[in-house]
Amino acid sequence: MFTLRADAETVARTRFSPSLAAESLAWLKLTADAGRHPVFGDPGPLARASLAHPEVALLLDLLPRAGEVYTPDLLTPQPGTAARPADLLDEQLARIEATTQDELEEQVFGYTAVHWQRPLPIGAR
């Protein structure tokens, strides 16, 4: 546990926003690991069936496995300032799509080589 002390001015400038992209990745990982959410339970057969889709499988290859902590930052950009959750997700997806080739290669090829204990799966190369 840690303690954070902040004055009123700092708190007034602080914004909390959900990352729907990060939440989606967490559900994907939970589904792939055959896990159960502590509140919502089993993701269900439709979610498990989606794991066979090539694009979903590719995304899953880019997520850390047990003992690994690095997730490419391009997959979880900071949420924007939209008021509606659907717009927040759209903003994050637009940021993901705007990732340059150089950023993608650095994060996917460079950082995973340093932070993962396994090679990048062939399908993700």
Short mmCIF file of C-alpha atoms in Angstrom, two decimals:
data_model
loop_
_atom_site.label_atom_id
_atom_site.label_comp_id
_atom_site.label_asym_id
_atom_site.label_seq_id
_atom_site.Cartn_x
_atom_site.Cartn_y
_atom_site.Cartn_z
CA MET A 1 0.00 0.00 0.00
CA PHE A 2 1.14 3.54 -0.60
CA THR A 3 -0.03 6.93 0.59
CA LEU A 4 -0.47 9.83 -1.77
CA ARG A 5 -0.68 13.33 -0.39
CA ALA A 6 -1.96 16.02 -2.71
CA ASP A 7 -3.18 19.55 -2.19
CA ALA A 8 -6.58 20.77 -3.40
CA GLU A 9 -5.10 22.41 -6.50
CA THR A 10 -3.45 19.16 -7.59
CA VAL A 11 -6.63 17.17 -7.01
CA ALA A 12 -8.62 19.76 -8.98
CA ARG A 13 -6.33 19.20 -11.99
CA THR A 14 -6.53 15.40 -11.74
CA ARG A 15 -8.72 13.46 -14.15
CA PHE A 16 -9.65 9.82 -13.88
CA SER A 17 -10.89 8.08 -16.99
CA PRO A 18 -11.51 4.40 -17.68
CA SER A 19 -9.41 2.72 -20.32
CA LEU A 20 -11.86 0.67 -22.31
CA ALA A 21 -9.00 -0.66 -24.42
CA ALA A 22 -7.24 -1.97 -21.29
CA GLU A 23 -10.52 -3.41 -20.01
CA SER A 24 -11.05 -5.21 -23.34
CA LEU A 25 -7.55 -6.70 -23.18
CA ALA A 26 -8.17 -7.85 -19.61
CA TRP A 27 -11.34 -9.66 -20.71
CA LEU A 28 -9.52 -11.19 -23.67
CA LYS A 29 -6.78 -12.49 -21.38
CA LEU A 30 -9.33 -13.80 -18.87
CA THR A 31 -11.17 -15.63 -21.65
CA ALA A 32 -7.98 -17.10 -23.12
CA ASP A 33 -6.87 -18.30 -19.69
CA ALA A 34 -10.29 -19.95 -19.10
CA GLY A 35 -10.71 -17.66 -16.13
CA ARG A 36 -13.79 -16.41 -14.35
CA HIS A 37 -14.44 -12.80 -13.47
CA PRO A 38 -15.05 -12.47 -9.70
CA VAL A 39 -18.32 -10.59 -10.27
CA PHE A 40 -19.50 -11.47 -13.79
CA GLY A 41 -18.30 -15.08 -13.90
CA ASP A 42 -17.52 -17.03 -17.06
CA PRO A 43 -17.06 -14.92 -20.22
CA GLY A 44 -19.13 -17.50 -22.10
CA PRO A 45 -18.94 -19.69 -25.20
CA LEU A 46 -19.25 -16.82 -27.68
CA ALA A 47 -16.24 -15.08 -26.14
CA ARG A 48 -14.24 -18.32 -26.22
CA ALA A 49 -15.23 -18.93 -29.85
CA SER A 50 -13.91 -15.47 -30.79
CA LEU A 51 -10.40 -16.61 -29.79
CA ALA A 52 -10.25 -18.65 -33.01
CA HIS A 53 -10.61 -15.54 -35.19
CA PRO A 54 -7.18 -14.77 -36.75
CA GLU A 55 -7.18 -11.09 -35.72
CA VAL A 56 -8.16 -11.93 -32.14
CA ALA A 57 -5.49 -14.65 -32.03
CA LEU A 58 -2.92 -12.12 -33.26
CA LEU A 59 -3.91 -9.68 -30.53
CA LEU A 60 -3.70 -12.45 -27.95
CA ASP A 61 -0.13 -13.20 -29.11
CA LEU A 62 0.78 -9.61 -28.18
CA LEU A 63 -0.37 -9.96 -24.58
CA PRO A 64 1.95 -11.03 -21.75
CA ARG A 65 1.79 -14.55 -20.41
CA ALA A 66 2.39 -15.79 -16.87
CA GLY A 67 5.52 -14.16 -15.45
CA GLU A 68 5.57 -11.42 -18.09
CA VAL A 69 4.33 -7.92 -17.38
CA TYR A 70 4.95 -5.89 -20.54
CA THR A 71 2.00 -5.11 -22.80
CA PRO A 72 2.85 -3.01 -25.86
CA ASP A 73 1.76 0.54 -25.02
CA LEU A 74 0.17 0.94 -28.43
CA LEU A 75 -2.59 -1.45 -27.30
CA THR A 76 -3.60 0.68 -24.31
CA PRO A 77 -3.31 4.36 -25.22
CA GLN A 78 -4.38 6.90 -22.63
CA PRO A 79 -8.11 7.55 -22.72
CA GLY A 80 -9.21 10.83 -24.24
CA THR A 81 -11.62 13.33 -22.76
CA ALA A 82 -14.88 12.20 -24.34
CA ALA A 83 -17.92 12.20 -22.08
CA ARG A 84 -19.54 9.04 -23.47
CA PRO A 85 -17.89 5.62 -23.00
CA ALA A 86 -18.45 4.72 -26.67
CA ASP A 87 -16.56 7.85 -27.69
CA LEU A 88 -13.74 7.00 -25.28
CA LEU A 89 -13.29 3.65 -26.99
CA ASP A 90 -13.45 5.25 -30.44
CA GLU A 91 -10.73 7.72 -29.39
CA GLN A 92 -8.52 4.91 -28.12
CA LEU A 93 -9.04 2.85 -31.27
CA ALA A 94 -8.13 5.88 -33.38
CA ARG A 95 -4.91 6.27 -31.39
CA ILE A 96 -4.10 2.59 -31.88
CA GLU A 97 -4.70 2.92 -35.62
CA ALA A 98 -2.49 6.04 -35.73
CA THR A 99 0.52 4.16 -34.33
CA THR A 100 3.44 4.61 -36.70
CA GLN A 101 5.32 1.66 -38.14
CA ASP A 102 8.45 2.69 -36.19
CA GLU A 103 6.54 2.79 -32.88
CA LEU A 104 4.93 -0.55 -33.61
CA GLU A 105 8.24 -2.22 -34.41
CA GLU A 106 9.95 -0.73 -31.37
CA GLN A 107 7.23 -1.87 -28.97
CA VAL A 108 6.41 -5.23 -30.51
CA PHE A 109 9.86 -6.37 -31.61
CA GLY A 110 12.20 -4.39 -29.36
CA TYR A 111 10.47 -4.23 -26.00
CA THR A 112 9.05 -7.75 -26.04
CA ALA A 113 12.55 -9.10 -26.70
CA VAL A 114 13.73 -7.34 -23.54
CA HIS A 115 10.74 -7.94 -21.27
CA TRP A 116 9.36 -11.32 -22.30
CA GLN A 117 10.89 -14.68 -21.47
CA ARG A 118 9.77 -16.14 -24.81
CA PRO A 119 10.21 -15.19 -28.44
CA LEU A 120 7.44 -13.30 -30.16
CA PRO A 121 5.10 -15.86 -31.77
CA ILE A 122 5.66 -16.28 -35.50
CA GLY A 123 2.11 -15.17 -36.29
CA ALA A 124 2.78 -11.80 -34.64
CA ARG A 125 5.97 -11.07 -36.59
#
